[in-house]
Amino acid sequence: MATSSRRTGAETSKTRGVLLDCVEQLMLEEGYAAVTFRAVAAKAGVTSSLVQYYFRTLDGIFLAAIRRYTERNIRHLAEALQAPRDQLPRVLWEYSRDEATSALTTEFMALGNHRESVRAEIAEATEQVRKLQLDALSPGVDGHRFLDQELTPGALLLLIVGIPKFLNLEEGIGVRTAHRELVDAFEQYLGPVQPPVPKSRSGRSPRSRN
Amino acid sequence: MATSSRRTGAETSKTRGVLLDCVEQLMLEEGYAAVTFRAVAAKAGVTSSLVQYYFRTLDGIFLAAIRRYTERNIRHLAEALQAPRDQLPRVLWEYSRDEATSALTTEFMALGNHRESVRAEIAEATEQVRKLQLDALSPGVDGHRFLDQELTPGALLLLIVGIPKFLNLEEGIGVRTAHRELVDAFEQYLGPVQPPVPKSRSGRSPRSRN
DNA sequence: GTCTATACGGCGATAGAC
DNA sequence: GTCTATCGCCGTATAGAC
């Protein structure tokens, strides 16, 4: 149709990248509510009109931020998933802990709770990540037991990603009661951190749990 | 000092209670972002100025809503804790599932992430609830095992309240992958039969699981 | 393709009139 | 106890300069 004369900045623009950096910073420092056209503009040293030129609406800002973050995140996950299969639970646990404390995800989740466009984007990213994790975890995980119940790979995965996220949520408001107890128990289950793999050499890892 | 001429409505006012009902409704239906003086006023059929008269700021609205909700919540919890000790894990699980799906708590948590006054109020309420739960749960829970690790009462409690909350968070954005698997596993554990430890009495519990 | 000036209505908040 | 006027931000839209 193009009855409107409004245009939009290119996705490859360097300025655009800088603006997204500012958005992330604002979200981490002051929360998503602090992300306004004027605030982003001030942080980047440009006019708010320019911010609007690249992201026409606030939703546009958040969607762009989520997409860029997700891409980075999935690259990072793919690397982590290169680990040996018997290391995957521990590796995914560490990955989840990192991601939970980075807090950007949490911020996006909270934001998605009432912005439909954000909600959909986050949901898709979450499912995508979960599928990658599950596909990697499933073949190597059998016989896990949880409180005397057999634990499916999916259930184990939810514990691995859910516990850090929940604990982080509580820590965000200053609640820490019993957190260490749960983390210790879970990490003892995951077993000792593996000695940094001596490459192809000695063949066998000295894993001796249970 | 009272240099200002501003005054505030009585806490016992019936109007005030009605307004808080509207606030809760708005939060459940459209999220905390929908709570504005004008929206609350419209829902209650009064002017926004009157809403401001009772709660001078938005923070005031949220704090009042949290306090009223917490009071109800703790009364409810106290009732639930009347259950026999060996039923407590199951009872607390059901309680947590209810509370998580009611979503008001989740809404408050999200809200507290960047409103300091709300954050403090939520933290205090959370700690208060946790202490009640822990005091009730501790004496009756020994020998719980979690993935081959001993599980302290505190750690078990965090699983009981954390799993529903995390799952609910994901469900809120439409993610459900593997949820049933984890819930089934946990509920089978809580099971129709008592958790461990038959007190000193008949020596053996009739535990036939596993 | 990049960037700016300007205008609009809605918001939280305050002071003060009735 | 109830309500108005006013202020300074906000998101958004438009028109147009370089």
Coordinates of C-alpha atoms (C1' of nucleotides) in Angstrom, one line a residue:
Chain A
M1 CA 0.0 0.0 0.0
A2 CA 2.6 2.5 1.1
T3 CA 0.2 5.4 1.6
S4 CA 2.5 6.5 4.4
S5 CA 5.9 8.1 3.7
R6 CA 7.5 6.6 6.8
R7 CA 10.6 4.6 6.3
T8 CA 12.7 2.4 8.5
G9 CA 16.4 2.0 9.1
A10 CA 18.4 -0.9 7.6
E11 CA 19.0 -3.9 9.8
T12 CA 22.6 -3.8 9.0
S13 CA 23.1 -0.3 10.2
K14 CA 25.8 0.2 12.7
T15 CA 23.7 2.8 14.6
R16 CA 21.0 0.2 15.0
G17 CA 23.4 -2.2 16.7
V18 CA 24.6 0.6 19.0
L19 CA 21.0 1.3 19.9
L20 CA 20.3 -2.3 20.7
D21 CA 23.4 -2.3 23.0
C22 CA 21.9 0.6 24.8
V23 CA 18.6 -1.1 25.1
E24 CA 20.2 -4.2 26.7
Q25 CA 22.1 -2.0 29.1
L26 CA 19.0 -0.1 30.1
M27 CA 17.1 -3.4 30.7
L28 CA 19.9 -4.8 32.9
E29 CA 20.4 -1.6 34.9
E30 CA 16.9 -0.4 35.3
G31 CA 14.5 -2.9 33.9
Y32 CA 12.5 -3.0 30.8
A33 CA 10.2 -0.2 32.0
A34 CA 13.2 2.1 31.7
V35 CA 13.3 1.4 27.9
T36 CA 11.7 4.5 26.3
F37 CA 12.5 6.1 23.1
R38 CA 13.9 9.1 24.9
A39 CA 16.0 7.1 27.3
V40 CA 17.6 5.0 24.6
A41 CA 18.2 8.1 22.6
A42 CA 19.8 9.9 25.5
K43 CA 22.1 6.9 26.3
A44 CA 23.2 6.6 22.7
G45 CA 23.5 10.4 22.3
V46 CA 21.0 10.7 19.5
T47 CA 17.5 12.1 19.1
S48 CA 14.5 10.0 20.1
S49 CA 13.3 10.5 16.5
L50 CA 16.2 8.5 15.3
V51 CA 15.4 5.6 17.6
Q52 CA 11.9 5.7 16.2
Y53 CA 13.3 5.6 12.8
Y54 CA 15.0 2.2 13.5
F55 CA 12.3 0.7 15.6
R56 CA 8.9 2.3 14.9
T57 CA 7.3 1.2 18.1
L58 CA 8.4 0.0 21.6
D59 CA 7.4 -3.5 20.6
G60 CA 9.8 -3.1 17.7
I61 CA 12.6 -2.3 20.0
F62 CA 11.9 -5.3 22.3
L63 CA 11.5 -7.7 19.4
A64 CA 14.7 -6.7 17.8
A65 CA 16.5 -7.0 21.2
I66 CA 15.0 -10.4 21.8
R67 CA 16.0 -11.7 18.3
R68 CA 19.5 -10.5 18.6
Y69 CA 19.8 -12.0 22.1
T70 CA 18.3 -15.3 21.1
E71 CA 20.7 -15.7 18.2
R72 CA 23.7 -15.2 20.5
N73 CA 22.2 -17.5 23.0
I74 CA 21.6 -20.3 20.6
R75 CA 25.1 -20.1 19.3
H76 CA 26.4 -20.3 22.8
L77 CA 24.2 -23.3 23.5
A78 CA 25.3 -25.1 20.4
E79 CA 28.9 -24.8 21.6
A80 CA 28.0 -26.1 25.0
L81 CA 26.2 -29.1 23.5
Q82 CA 29.5 -30.3 22.0
A83 CA 30.4 -31.7 25.4
P84 CA 30.5 -35.5 25.9
R85 CA 27.1 -37.0 26.5
D86 CA 27.7 -38.0 30.1
Q87 CA 28.6 -34.4 30.8
L88 CA 25.5 -32.9 29.4
P89 CA 23.4 -32.6 32.5
R90 CA 26.2 -30.7 34.2
V91 CA 26.9 -28.6 31.2
L92 CA 23.2 -27.7 30.8
W93 CA 23.0 -26.9 34.5
E94 CA 25.9 -24.5 34.2
Y95 CA 24.5 -23.0 31.1
S96 CA 21.1 -22.5 32.8
R97 CA 22.7 -20.9 35.8
D98 CA 24.6 -18.5 33.6
E99 CA 21.6 -17.6 31.6
A100 CA 19.4 -17.2 34.6
T101 CA 21.8 -14.8 36.3
S102 CA 22.3 -12.8 33.2
A103 CA 18.8 -11.7 33.9
L104 CA 18.0 -10.5 30.4
T105 CA 16.0 -13.6 29.9
T106 CA 14.1 -13.0 33.1
E107 CA 13.4 -9.5 32.0
F108 CA 12.1 -10.6 28.6
M109 CA 9.9 -13.2 30.3
A110 CA 8.4 -10.6 32.6
L111 CA 7.9 -8.3 29.7
G112 CA 6.3 -11.0 27.6
N113 CA 3.7 -11.6 30.3
H114 CA 1.6 -8.8 28.9
R115 CA 3.0 -7.8 25.6
E116 CA 1.6 -10.2 23.1
S117 CA 4.2 -9.8 20.4
V118 CA 7.0 -10.3 23.0
R119 CA 5.2 -13.2 24.5
A120 CA 5.1 -15.0 21.1
E121 CA 8.7 -14.3 20.4
I122 CA 9.9 -15.5 23.8
A123 CA 7.8 -18.6 23.5
E124 CA 9.2 -19.5 20.2
A125 CA 12.8 -19.0 21.4
T126 CA 12.2 -21.0 24.5
E127 CA 10.7 -23.9 22.6
Q128 CA 13.6 -23.8 20.1
V129 CA 16.2 -23.9 22.9
R130 CA 14.3 -26.6 24.7
K131 CA 14.2 -28.8 21.6
L132 CA 17.9 -28.4 21.1
Q133 CA 18.6 -29.3 24.7
L134 CA 16.2 -32.3 24.7
D135 CA 17.6 -33.7 21.5
A136 CA 21.1 -33.6 22.9
L137 CA 20.1 -34.9 26.3
S138 CA 17.7 -37.7 25.5
P139 CA 20.0 -40.4 24.0
G140 CA 22.5 -40.1 26.8
V141 CA 20.1 -40.1 29.8
D142 CA 18.6 -43.2 31.1
G143 CA 17.8 -44.5 34.5
H144 CA 17.7 -41.1 36.2
R145 CA 15.8 -41.3 39.4
F146 CA 14.1 -38.5 41.2
L147 CA 12.7 -39.1 44.6
D148 CA 12.4 -42.8 43.8
Q149 CA 10.7 -42.1 40.5
E150 CA 12.0 -42.7 37.1
L151 CA 12.8 -39.4 35.5
T152 CA 12.3 -38.8 31.8
P153 CA 14.9 -36.7 30.0
G154 CA 12.3 -34.0 29.6
A155 CA 11.6 -34.0 33.3
L156 CA 15.2 -33.9 34.1
L157 CA 15.8 -31.0 31.7
L158 CA 13.0 -29.0 33.2
L159 CA 14.7 -29.4 36.6
I160 CA 18.0 -28.4 35.2
V161 CA 16.6 -25.2 33.6
G162 CA 13.8 -24.5 36.0
I163 CA 15.7 -24.6 39.3
P164 CA 18.2 -21.9 38.4
K165 CA 15.4 -19.8 36.9
F166 CA 13.2 -20.0 40.0
L167 CA 16.1 -19.4 42.4
N168 CA 17.2 -16.4 40.3
L169 CA 13.7 -15.1 40.4
E170 CA 13.6 -15.2 44.2
E171 CA 17.1 -13.8 44.5
G172 CA 16.0 -10.9 42.3
I173 CA 13.7 -9.8 45.1
G174 CA 16.2 -10.7 47.8
V175 CA 14.9 -14.1 49.0
R176 CA 17.5 -16.7 49.5
T177 CA 16.2 -19.0 52.2
A178 CA 17.3 -22.6 51.6
H179 CA 18.7 -21.9 48.1
R180 CA 22.1 -23.2 48.8
E181 CA 20.7 -26.5 50.2
L182 CA 18.9 -27.2 46.9
V183 CA 21.8 -26.1 44.7
D184 CA 24.2 -28.3 46.7
A185 CA 22.0 -31.3 46.5
F186 CA 21.5 -30.9 42.8
E187 CA 25.2 -30.3 42.1
Q188 CA 26.2 -33.3 44.1
Y189 CA 23.9 -35.3 41.9
L190 CA 25.5 -33.9 38.8
G191 CA 28.8 -35.0 40.2
P192 CA 32.3 -33.5 40.3
V193 CA 33.2 -31.0 37.7
Q194 CA 35.1 -32.8 35.0
P195 CA 38.8 -32.2 34.7
P196 CA 39.3 -30.2 31.6
V197 CA 39.3 -33.0 29.0
P198 CA 42.8 -34.0 28.0
K199 CA 41.7 -34.2 24.4
S200 CA 41.8 -37.6 22.7
R201 CA 44.6 -39.0 24.9
S202 CA 43.9 -41.2 27.8
G203 CA 40.5 -42.5 26.6
R204 CA 38.5 -42.9 29.9
S205 CA 37.1 -40.4 32.3
P206 CA 37.3 -41.3 36.0
R207 CA 33.6 -40.8 36.7
S208 CA 32.7 -42.8 39.7
R209 CA 29.4 -41.7 40.9
N210 CA 27.1 -44.4 42.1
Chain B
M1 CA 5.0 18.6 59.4
A2 CA 1.9 18.5 57.4
T3 CA 2.8 21.4 55.2
S4 CA 0.8 19.6 52.5
S5 CA -2.9 19.8 52.5
R6 CA -3.3 16.4 50.9
R7 CA -5.3 13.8 52.8
T8 CA -5.9 10.1 52.4
G9 CA -9.0 7.9 52.7
A10 CA -9.5 5.7 55.7
E11 CA -8.3 2.1 55.5
T12 CA -11.6 0.8 56.7
S13 CA -13.5 2.6 54.0
K14 CA -15.8 0.4 52.0
T15 CA -15.0 2.3 48.9
R16 CA -11.4 1.4 49.4
G17 CA -12.1 -2.3 49.5
V18 CA -14.1 -2.1 46.3
L19 CA -11.2 -0.3 44.6
L20 CA -8.8 -3.0 45.7
D21 CA -11.2 -5.6 44.2
C22 CA -11.0 -3.8 41.0
V23 CA -7.3 -3.6 41.1
E24 CA -7.1 -7.4 41.6
Q25 CA -9.4 -8.0 38.7
L26 CA -7.4 -5.7 36.5
M27 CA -4.2 -7.4 37.3
L28 CA -5.6 -10.9 36.6
E29 CA -7.3 -9.9 33.4
E30 CA -4.8 -7.5 31.9
G31 CA -1.7 -7.6 34.0
Y32 CA -0.3 -5.0 36.4
A33 CA 0.5 -2.6 33.6
A34 CA -3.3 -2.1 33.2
V35 CA -3.5 -0.8 36.7
T36 CA -3.8 3.0 36.2
F37 CA -5.8 5.5 38.3
R38 CA -8.1 6.0 35.4
A39 CA -8.6 2.3 34.7
V40 CA -9.3 1.5 38.3
A41 CA -11.7 4.4 38.5
A42 CA -13.5 3.4 35.3
K43 CA -13.9 -0.1 36.6
A44 CA -15.3 1.0 39.9
G45 CA -17.4 3.8 38.4
V46 CA -15.7 6.6 40.2
T47 CA -13.4 9.4 39.3
S48 CA -9.7 8.8 39.1
S49 CA -9.2 11.6 41.6
L50 CA -11.0 9.5 44.1
V51 CA -8.7 6.6 43.5
Q52 CA -5.8 8.9 44.1
Y53 CA -7.4 10.1 47.3
Y54 CA -7.3 6.6 48.7
F55 CA -3.9 5.6 47.3
R56 CA -1.8 8.6 46.7
T57 CA 0.5 6.8 44.3
L58 CA 0.5 3.8 42.1
D59 CA 2.9 2.2 44.6
G60 CA 0.3 2.8 47.2
I61 CA -2.2 0.9 45.2
F62 CA 0.1 -2.1 44.7
L63 CA 1.2 -2.2 48.3
A64 CA -2.3 -2.1 49.6
A65 CA -3.2 -4.9 47.1
I66 CA -0.2 -7.0 48.2
R67 CA -0.9 -6.6 51.8
R68 CA -4.6 -7.6 51.5
Y69 CA -3.6 -10.5 49.3
T70 CA -0.9 -11.7 51.7
E71 CA -3.2 -11.7 54.7
R72 CA -5.7 -13.9 52.9
N73 CA -2.9 -16.1 51.6
I74 CA -1.4 -16.7 55.0
R75 CA -4.8 -17.5 56.5
H76 CA -5.3 -20.1 53.8
L77 CA -1.8 -21.5 54.4
A78 CA -2.3 -21.8 58.1
E79 CA -5.4 -23.9 57.4
A80 CA -3.6 -26.2 55.0
L81 CA -0.8 -26.7 57.6
Q82 CA -3.3 -28.3 59.9
A83 CA -2.9 -31.5 57.9
P84 CA -1.1 -34.5 59.3
R85 CA 2.7 -34.2 59.1
D86 CA 3.2 -37.1 56.7
Q87 CA 0.7 -35.4 54.3
L88 CA 2.5 -32.0 54.3
P89 CA 4.6 -32.4 51.2
R90 CA 1.5 -33.3 49.2
V91 CA -0.6 -30.6 50.9
L92 CA 2.1 -27.9 50.2
W93 CA 2.4 -29.1 46.6
E94 CA -1.3 -28.6 46.0
Y95 CA -1.2 -25.3 47.8
S96 CA 1.7 -24.2 45.6
R97 CA 0.0 -25.3 42.5
D98 CA -3.1 -23.3 43.4
E99 CA -1.2 -20.2 44.3
A100 CA 1.0 -20.4 41.2
T101 CA -2.0 -20.7 38.8
S102 CA -3.9 -17.9 40.5
A103 CA -1.2 -15.8 39.0
L104 CA -1.6 -12.8 41.3
T105 CA 1.6 -13.8 43.0
T106 CA 3.4 -14.1 39.7
E107 CA 2.1 -10.7 38.8
F108 CA 3.3 -9.2 42.0
M109 CA 6.7 -10.9 41.6
A110 CA 7.1 -9.4 38.1
L111 CA 6.0 -6.1 39.4
G112 CA 8.5 -6.2 42.3
N113 CA 11.3 -6.7 39.9
H114 CA 11.6 -3.0 39.3
R115 CA 9.5 -1.3 41.9
E116 CA 11.5 -1.1 45.0
S117 CA 8.6 -0.7 47.5
V118 CA 6.8 -3.7 45.9
R119 CA 10.0 -5.7 45.9
A120 CA 10.5 -5.3 49.6
E121 CA 6.9 -6.1 50.5
I122 CA 6.9 -9.3 48.3
A123 CA 10.2 -10.4 49.8
E124 CA 8.9 -10.1 53.3
A125 CA 5.7 -11.9 52.5
T126 CA 7.7 -14.7 50.7
E127 CA 10.0 -15.1 53.6
Q128 CA 7.1 -15.2 56.1
V129 CA 5.3 -17.9 54.1
R130 CA 8.5 -19.9 53.6
K131 CA 9.2 -19.8 57.3
L132 CA 5.7 -21.1 58.2
Q133 CA 6.1 -23.8 55.6
L134 CA 9.5 -24.8 56.7
D135 CA 8.7 -25.0 60.4
A136 CA 5.8 -27.2 59.6
L137 CA 7.6 -29.4 57.2
S138 CA 11.0 -29.9 58.9
P139 CA 10.1 -32.2 61.8
G140 CA 8.2 -34.6 59.7
V141 CA 10.6 -34.9 56.8
D142 CA 13.7 -37.0 56.9
G143 CA 15.4 -39.4 54.5
H144 CA 14.1 -37.7 51.4
R145 CA 16.3 -38.5 48.5
F146 CA 16.8 -36.5 45.4
L147 CA 18.7 -38.0 42.5
D148 CA 20.6 -40.2 45.0
Q149 CA 21.3 -37.2 47.3
E150 CA 19.9 -36.6 50.7
L151 CA 17.4 -33.8 50.5
T152 CA 17.0 -31.3 53.4
P153 CA 13.5 -30.1 54.2
G154 CA 14.5 -26.7 52.9
A155 CA 15.6 -28.1 49.6
L156 CA 12.4 -30.3 49.3
L157 CA 10.3 -27.2 50.1
L158 CA 12.0 -25.2 47.3
L159 CA 11.2 -28.0 44.9
I160 CA 7.6 -28.1 46.1
V161 CA 7.0 -24.4 45.6
G162 CA 9.5 -23.8 42.8
I163 CA 8.4 -26.4 40.3
P164 CA 4.8 -25.1 40.1
K165 CA 5.9 -21.5 39.9
F166 CA 8.4 -22.2 37.2
L167 CA 6.0 -24.3 35.2
N168 CA 3.3 -21.7 35.6
L169 CA 5.7 -19.0 34.4
E170 CA 6.3 -20.9 31.2
E171 CA 2.7 -21.8 30.7
G172 CA 1.9 -18.1 31.0
I173 CA 3.8 -17.6 27.7
G174 CA 2.4 -20.7 26.2
V175 CA 5.4 -23.1 26.7
R176 CA 4.4 -26.6 27.9
T177 CA 7.0 -29.0 26.6
A178 CA 7.7 -31.8 29.1
H179 CA 5.7 -30.2 31.8
R180 CA 3.4 -33.2 32.4
E181 CA 6.4 -35.5 32.6
L182 CA 7.8 -33.5 35.5
V183 CA 4.5 -33.1 37.3
D184 CA 3.7 -36.8 37.0
A185 CA 7.1 -37.8 38.4
F186 CA 6.8 -35.4 41.3
E187 CA 3.2 -36.4 42.1
Q188 CA 4.0 -40.0 41.9
Y189 CA 6.6 -39.4 44.5
L190 CA 4.2 -37.5 46.7
G191 CA 2.0 -40.5 46.1
P192 CA -1.0 -42.0 47.9
V193 CA 1.5 -43.5 50.4
Q194 CA 3.4 -41.8 53.1
P195 CA 6.9 -40.5 52.5
P196 CA 9.6 -42.3 54.5
V197 CA 10.1 -42.7 58.2
P198 CA 7.3 -44.4 60.1
K199 CA 8.2 -42.7 63.3
S200 CA 9.6 -45.0 65.9
R201 CA 6.4 -47.1 66.2
S202 CA 5.9 -50.3 64.3
G203 CA 9.4 -50.3 63.0
R204 CA 8.5 -50.6 59.4
S205 CA 6.4 -48.5 57.1
P206 CA 4.1 -50.3 54.6
R207 CA 6.0 -48.5 51.8
S208 CA 5.9 -50.7 48.8
R209 CA 6.9 -48.3 46.1
N210 CA 10.1 -49.1 44.3
Chain C
dG1 C1' 19.2 5.7 3.6
dT2 C1' 19.7 8.8 7.8
dC3 C1' 18.1 11.9 10.7
dT4 C1' 15.0 15.9 12.9
dA5 C1' 11.1 19.0 14.5
dT6 C1' 6.7 19.1 16.0
dA7 C1' 2.1 17.7 17.6
dC8 C1' -1.3 14.7 20.0
dG9 C1' -3.5 12.3 23.7
dG10 C1' -2.7 9.4 27.9
dC11 C1' -0.2 8.8 31.9
dG12 C1' 1.3 9.6 37.3
dA13 C1' 1.5 13.1 40.3
dT14 C1' 0.7 17.5 42.8
dA15 C1' -1.9 21.5 44.7
dG16 C1' -5.8 23.1 46.1
dA17 C1' -11.1 24.3 45.5
dC18 C1' -15.6 22.7 46.9
Chain D
dG1 C1' -14.7 13.3 51.6
dT2 C1' -14.9 14.5 46.7
dC3 C1' -13.3 16.4 42.6
dT4 C1' -10.6 20.0 39.1
dA5 C1' -6.7 22.1 37.1
dT6 C1' -2.3 21.7 35.9
dC7 C1' 2.5 19.9 35.1
dG8 C1' 6.0 17.2 32.8
dC9 C1' 6.8 12.7 31.0
dC10 C1' 5.5 9.0 27.7
dG11 C1' 4.4 6.4 22.9
dT12 C1' 3.2 7.4 18.6
dA13 C1' 2.5 9.6 14.0
dT14 C1' 3.6 12.8 10.4
dA15 C1' 6.2 15.9 7.4
dG16 C1' 10.3 16.9 5.7
dA17 C1' 15.7 18.1 5.6
dC18 C1' 20.1 16.2 4.4

